[in-house]
Amino acid sequence: APSSLMGIPFQLQSQQQAKALLAENKIMIKKETSPSEPFGGQPAKNASTPKPNMATAAKVNAMVGNKTWFGGLFTGSGKKRQVHAEKNFEMTPLQEQRMQKLKDRLNIPFDETRPDHLTSLKALWKNSFPDTELTSLVSEQWKDMGWQGPNPATDFRGCGFVSLENLLFFARRYPASFQKLLLKTQGMRATWEYPFATAGVNVSHMLIQLLELNSARPKTLPGINFVRMLSEHEDVFDILYCIAFEMMDAQWLAMRASYMQFNDVLEATKAQL
């Protein structure tokens, strides 16, 4: 049976290792500075209004889960080690096959004329709000999920169909964690919260950059370690997406951020990953 990391089950370790990680699960805070850029937001339900002075307050990193596990997945101990890793790294046939399959996913734009894409979009709504009927594929109801307008297709343009697949994977595989983030039920929330769905698209884009998925081959340790994991777990990209989304929300709460600090939070999450 899978264990859980901040409510997200995962099987990236043996059962014994997973139990050990679960026992050590914490949120660890450390100071960090990062640039600030505006980002659109939405008001949170039942939100209290935090009053941090973001201009002078120390910004923080919230490490979700076990530090050793994340350190083993995404780590760099200096330029020398990285160069050494590049020179000796070659993909196996299985890694090449699975990496190509993943890259093919990244090249698929969201297409409103494709029945399978529309089916996935309807499934996302059903998994998000199972007790509420979607009146139309173009509807103001989508704003309740955090899309910028009544047609989510416009928000998928920045990252393609894979960003919808990531959200749907999260909703189906880890529904409790998905609902927690969608409905903002944990922690002291800002009056103007980050929009859940468009934030999810940003998390997809962040991971694609971090893992160098648009490059011919990875040249940094995060990308190389990802390829190594890909040979053992074909859906590791989607699982990492869920973990990254959880980490982003933990950063948001730790920084007591509001929508003007969303890009701050995203950059801090990327640095932590």
Short mmCIF file of C-alpha atoms in Angstrom, two decimals:
data_model
loop_
_atom_site.label_atom_id
_atom_site.label_comp_id
_atom_site.label_asym_id
_atom_site.label_seq_id
_atom_site.Cartn_x
_atom_site.Cartn_y
_atom_site.Cartn_z
CA ALA A 1 0.00 0.00 0.00
CA PRO A 2 1.35 3.47 -0.80
CA SER A 3 2.52 5.73 1.98
CA SER A 4 1.89 9.47 1.94
CA LEU A 5 3.86 12.70 1.79
CA MET A 6 1.84 15.72 2.92
CA GLY A 7 -1.27 13.76 1.93
CA ILE A 8 0.21 12.60 -1.38
CA PRO A 9 0.79 8.86 -1.70
CA PHE A 10 3.95 7.87 -3.53
CA GLN A 11 5.84 4.73 -4.33
CA LEU A 12 9.19 6.18 -5.32
CA GLN A 13 10.93 4.33 -2.52
CA SER A 14 10.59 0.85 -1.07
CA GLN A 15 7.79 0.39 1.44
CA GLN A 16 10.28 0.44 4.31
CA GLN A 17 11.90 3.66 3.09
CA ALA A 18 8.53 5.27 2.51
CA LYS A 19 7.47 4.54 6.09
CA ALA A 20 10.70 6.10 7.35
CA LEU A 21 10.12 9.21 5.25
CA LEU A 22 6.55 9.51 6.45
CA ALA A 23 7.71 9.34 10.07
CA GLU A 24 10.13 12.23 9.43
CA ASN A 25 7.67 14.34 7.41
CA LYS A 26 8.00 18.00 8.36
CA ILE A 27 7.87 21.54 7.02
CA MET A 28 11.23 23.20 7.45
CA ILE A 29 11.71 26.94 7.08
CA LYS A 30 14.77 28.87 5.97
CA LYS A 31 15.28 32.47 4.90
CA GLU A 32 15.66 33.33 1.25
CA THR A 33 15.25 36.40 -0.91
CA SER A 34 13.73 36.34 -4.37
CA PRO A 35 12.43 38.90 -6.90
CA SER A 36 8.81 40.00 -6.95
CA GLU A 37 6.45 40.25 -9.92
CA PRO A 38 2.67 40.67 -10.00
CA PHE A 39 0.28 37.84 -10.79
CA GLY A 40 -3.52 37.80 -10.98
CA GLY A 41 -5.44 36.32 -8.09
CA GLN A 42 -8.86 35.48 -6.74
CA PRO A 43 -10.53 36.08 -3.40
CA ALA A 44 -10.43 33.10 -1.05
CA LYS A 45 -13.53 31.82 0.68
CA ASN A 46 -13.57 32.40 4.45
CA ALA A 47 -10.12 33.97 4.22
CA SER A 48 -8.48 35.98 6.94
CA THR A 49 -6.25 38.88 5.98
CA PRO A 50 -2.57 38.46 6.85
CA LYS A 51 -0.62 41.68 7.26
CA PRO A 52 3.01 40.91 6.48
CA ASN A 53 5.33 43.65 5.26
CA MET A 54 6.60 41.84 2.18
CA ALA A 55 9.02 44.64 1.37
CA THR A 56 10.98 44.16 4.56
CA ALA A 57 9.99 40.76 5.91
CA ALA A 58 12.35 37.84 5.41
CA LYS A 59 11.07 35.50 2.76
CA VAL A 60 11.15 31.83 3.48
CA ASN A 61 11.36 28.43 1.92
CA ALA A 62 8.92 25.78 3.07
CA MET A 63 10.37 22.33 2.53
CA VAL A 64 7.55 19.84 2.21
CA GLY A 65 8.43 16.30 3.16
CA ASN A 66 11.69 14.69 4.09
CA LYS A 67 14.78 16.76 3.34
CA THR A 68 16.91 13.70 2.64
CA TRP A 69 14.49 12.38 0.04
CA PHE A 70 14.20 15.69 -1.81
CA GLY A 71 17.95 16.19 -1.52
CA GLY A 72 18.53 12.82 -3.17
CA LEU A 73 16.14 13.62 -5.98
CA PHE A 74 17.15 17.19 -6.77
CA THR A 75 20.60 18.05 -5.52
CA GLY A 76 23.81 19.69 -6.61
CA SER A 77 27.02 19.75 -4.59
CA GLY A 78 29.00 22.04 -6.81
CA LYS A 79 30.03 22.60 -10.40
CA LYS A 80 32.71 19.91 -10.41
CA ARG A 81 30.23 17.16 -9.53
CA GLN A 82 27.79 18.44 -12.15
CA VAL A 83 30.36 18.42 -14.94
CA HIS A 84 31.43 14.93 -13.89
CA ALA A 85 27.82 13.78 -14.04
CA GLU A 86 27.39 15.20 -17.56
CA LYS A 87 30.45 13.44 -18.97
CA ASN A 88 29.43 10.03 -17.66
CA PHE A 89 25.69 10.17 -18.22
CA GLU A 90 24.16 8.19 -21.07
CA MET A 91 20.49 7.31 -21.39
CA THR A 92 19.48 3.68 -21.58
CA PRO A 93 17.11 2.59 -24.39
CA LEU A 94 14.24 2.48 -21.88
CA GLN A 95 15.04 5.96 -20.59
CA GLU A 96 15.22 7.31 -24.15
CA GLN A 97 11.88 5.70 -24.99
CA ARG A 98 10.11 7.09 -21.94
CA MET A 99 11.72 10.52 -22.28
CA GLN A 100 10.59 10.73 -25.89
CA LYS A 101 7.09 9.71 -24.89
CA LEU A 102 7.05 12.49 -22.30
CA LYS A 103 8.41 15.04 -24.78
CA ASP A 104 5.71 14.04 -27.24
CA ARG A 105 3.15 14.92 -24.57
CA LEU A 106 4.70 18.37 -24.20
CA ASN A 107 4.23 19.10 -27.89
CA ILE A 108 0.47 18.54 -27.88
CA PRO A 109 -1.49 21.83 -27.72
CA PHE A 110 -4.92 21.88 -26.16
CA ASP A 111 -7.40 21.52 -29.02
CA GLU A 112 -11.05 22.42 -28.51
CA THR A 113 -11.98 20.39 -31.59
CA ARG A 114 -10.61 17.11 -30.21
CA PRO A 115 -13.23 15.02 -28.38
CA ASP A 116 -10.61 13.42 -26.10
CA HIS A 117 -9.39 16.84 -24.98
CA LEU A 118 -12.92 17.99 -24.22
CA THR A 119 -13.58 14.75 -22.37
CA SER A 120 -10.52 15.40 -20.19
CA LEU A 121 -11.70 18.93 -19.50
CA LYS A 122 -15.13 17.68 -18.44
CA ALA A 123 -13.46 15.05 -16.26
CA LEU A 124 -11.42 17.75 -14.54
CA TRP A 125 -14.59 19.59 -13.62
CA LYS A 126 -16.30 16.40 -12.46
CA ASN A 127 -13.35 15.48 -10.24
CA SER A 128 -13.12 19.02 -8.89
CA PHE A 129 -16.80 19.66 -8.18
CA PRO A 130 -18.55 16.27 -8.23
CA ASP A 131 -21.80 17.68 -6.83
CA THR A 132 -22.08 20.61 -9.24
CA GLU A 133 -23.12 20.19 -12.86
CA LEU A 134 -21.15 22.10 -15.48
CA THR A 135 -23.68 23.99 -17.58
CA SER A 136 -21.40 24.51 -20.58
CA LEU A 137 -17.79 24.05 -21.63
CA VAL A 138 -17.66 27.84 -21.90
CA SER A 139 -19.04 29.05 -18.61
CA GLU A 140 -18.38 31.52 -15.82
CA GLN A 141 -18.32 28.47 -13.54
CA TRP A 142 -14.71 27.80 -14.57
CA LYS A 143 -13.62 30.88 -12.63
CA ASP A 144 -14.53 29.01 -9.44
CA MET A 145 -11.63 26.66 -10.22
CA GLY A 146 -9.24 29.53 -10.84
CA TRP A 147 -9.28 29.95 -14.60
CA GLN A 148 -8.91 33.52 -15.83
CA GLY A 149 -12.06 33.50 -17.93
CA PRO A 150 -15.07 31.41 -18.92
CA ASN A 151 -13.04 29.32 -21.40
CA PRO A 152 -10.09 27.39 -19.89
CA ALA A 153 -8.73 26.74 -23.38
CA THR A 154 -7.18 30.21 -23.39
CA ASP A 155 -5.11 29.39 -20.30
CA PHE A 156 -3.77 26.13 -21.73
CA ARG A 157 -2.03 27.97 -24.57
CA GLY A 158 1.01 28.67 -22.43
CA CYS A 159 1.75 25.01 -21.64
CA GLY A 160 -0.47 22.81 -23.78
CA PHE A 161 -2.50 19.69 -23.08
CA VAL A 162 0.05 18.32 -20.59
CA SER A 163 -0.98 20.97 -18.05
CA LEU A 164 -4.54 19.64 -18.18
CA GLU A 165 -3.21 16.09 -17.88
CA ASN A 166 -1.22 17.10 -14.80
CA LEU A 167 -4.25 18.61 -13.09
CA LEU A 168 -6.42 15.63 -13.95
CA PHE A 169 -3.77 13.19 -12.73
CA PHE A 170 -3.60 15.09 -9.42
CA ALA A 171 -7.40 15.10 -9.06
CA ARG A 172 -7.75 11.37 -9.79
CA ARG A 173 -4.71 9.94 -8.05
CA TYR A 174 -4.66 12.10 -4.92
CA PRO A 175 -8.18 13.53 -4.54
CA ALA A 176 -7.86 14.54 -0.87
CA SER A 177 -4.73 16.63 -1.51
CA PHE A 178 -6.22 18.06 -4.69
CA GLN A 179 -9.38 19.18 -2.90
CA LYS A 180 -7.35 20.67 -0.06
CA LEU A 181 -5.48 22.93 -2.47
CA LEU A 182 -8.47 23.66 -4.70
CA LEU A 183 -10.68 24.75 -1.80
CA LYS A 184 -7.83 26.31 0.22
CA THR A 185 -8.84 24.50 3.39
CA GLN A 186 -5.43 24.50 5.11
CA GLY A 187 -3.65 27.37 6.79
CA MET A 188 -4.36 31.08 7.07
CA ARG A 189 -5.27 32.18 3.57
CA ALA A 190 -4.89 35.59 1.96
CA THR A 191 -7.87 37.74 1.04
CA TRP A 192 -6.71 37.49 -2.57
CA GLU A 193 -5.54 33.93 -3.13
CA TYR A 194 -3.61 32.51 -6.07
CA PRO A 195 -5.99 31.14 -8.75
CA PHE A 196 -5.75 27.37 -8.38
CA ALA A 197 -6.05 26.24 -12.01
CA THR A 198 -3.77 28.82 -13.61
CA ALA A 199 -1.28 28.24 -10.79
CA GLY A 200 -1.33 24.57 -11.81
CA VAL A 201 -0.40 25.52 -15.37
CA ASN A 202 2.49 27.56 -13.98
CA VAL A 203 3.69 24.60 -11.91
CA SER A 204 3.72 22.43 -15.05
CA HIS A 205 5.78 25.04 -16.89
CA MET A 206 8.18 25.39 -13.96
CA LEU A 207 8.85 21.63 -13.88
CA ILE A 208 9.42 21.49 -17.64
CA GLN A 209 12.08 24.18 -17.29
CA LEU A 210 13.68 22.70 -14.19
CA LEU A 211 13.98 19.22 -15.71
CA GLU A 212 15.16 20.55 -19.11
CA LEU A 213 12.47 18.64 -20.93
CA ASN A 214 12.72 20.89 -23.97
CA SER A 215 16.44 20.15 -24.36
CA ALA A 216 17.96 17.35 -26.42
CA ARG A 217 19.43 15.84 -23.26
CA PRO A 218 19.70 16.99 -19.62
CA LYS A 219 22.90 18.76 -18.61
CA THR A 220 22.19 19.45 -14.94
CA LEU A 221 21.75 17.11 -12.00
CA PRO A 222 18.01 17.72 -11.56
CA GLY A 223 17.40 16.67 -15.17
CA ILE A 224 19.81 13.72 -14.98
CA ASN A 225 18.32 12.45 -11.72
CA PHE A 226 14.86 12.76 -13.23
CA VAL A 227 15.85 10.58 -16.19
CA ARG A 228 17.21 7.96 -13.82
CA MET A 229 13.93 7.89 -11.93
CA LEU A 230 12.01 7.77 -15.19
CA SER A 231 13.48 4.35 -15.94
CA GLU A 232 11.84 2.97 -12.79
CA HIS A 233 8.62 5.03 -12.68
CA GLU A 234 7.03 6.05 -15.96
CA ASP A 235 4.60 8.46 -14.29
CA VAL A 236 7.25 10.20 -12.16
CA PHE A 237 6.71 13.54 -13.95
CA ASP A 238 3.05 13.60 -12.95
CA ILE A 239 3.88 12.55 -9.39
CA LEU A 240 6.53 15.26 -9.11
CA TYR A 241 3.94 17.74 -10.37
CA CYS A 242 1.68 16.88 -7.44
CA ILE A 243 4.54 17.19 -4.96
CA ALA A 244 5.63 20.52 -6.49
CA PHE A 245 2.09 21.88 -6.25
CA GLU A 246 1.99 20.91 -2.56
CA MET A 247 5.37 22.57 -2.03
CA MET A 248 4.22 25.74 -3.79
CA ASP A 249 1.16 25.98 -1.52
CA ALA A 250 3.36 25.43 1.55
CA GLN A 251 5.64 28.23 0.33
CA TRP A 252 2.59 30.45 -0.13
CA LEU A 253 1.45 29.88 3.44
CA ALA A 254 4.94 30.21 4.91
CA MET A 255 5.48 33.53 3.13
CA ARG A 256 1.96 34.68 4.03
CA ALA A 257 1.75 35.77 0.42
CA SER A 258 -0.99 37.46 -1.56
CA TYR A 259 -1.51 37.45 -5.32
CA MET A 260 1.13 40.13 -5.94
CA GLN A 261 3.75 37.73 -4.55
CA PHE A 262 2.77 34.66 -6.59
CA ASN A 263 5.83 34.80 -8.84
CA ASP A 264 7.97 35.20 -5.73
CA VAL A 265 6.46 32.01 -4.36
CA LEU A 266 6.90 30.14 -7.62
CA GLU A 267 10.56 31.12 -7.91
CA ALA A 268 11.21 30.12 -4.30
CA THR A 269 9.53 26.75 -4.94
CA LYS A 270 11.65 26.19 -8.04
CA ALA A 271 14.82 27.00 -6.09
CA GLN A 272 13.78 24.61 -3.33
CA LEU A 273 13.08 21.83 -5.81
#
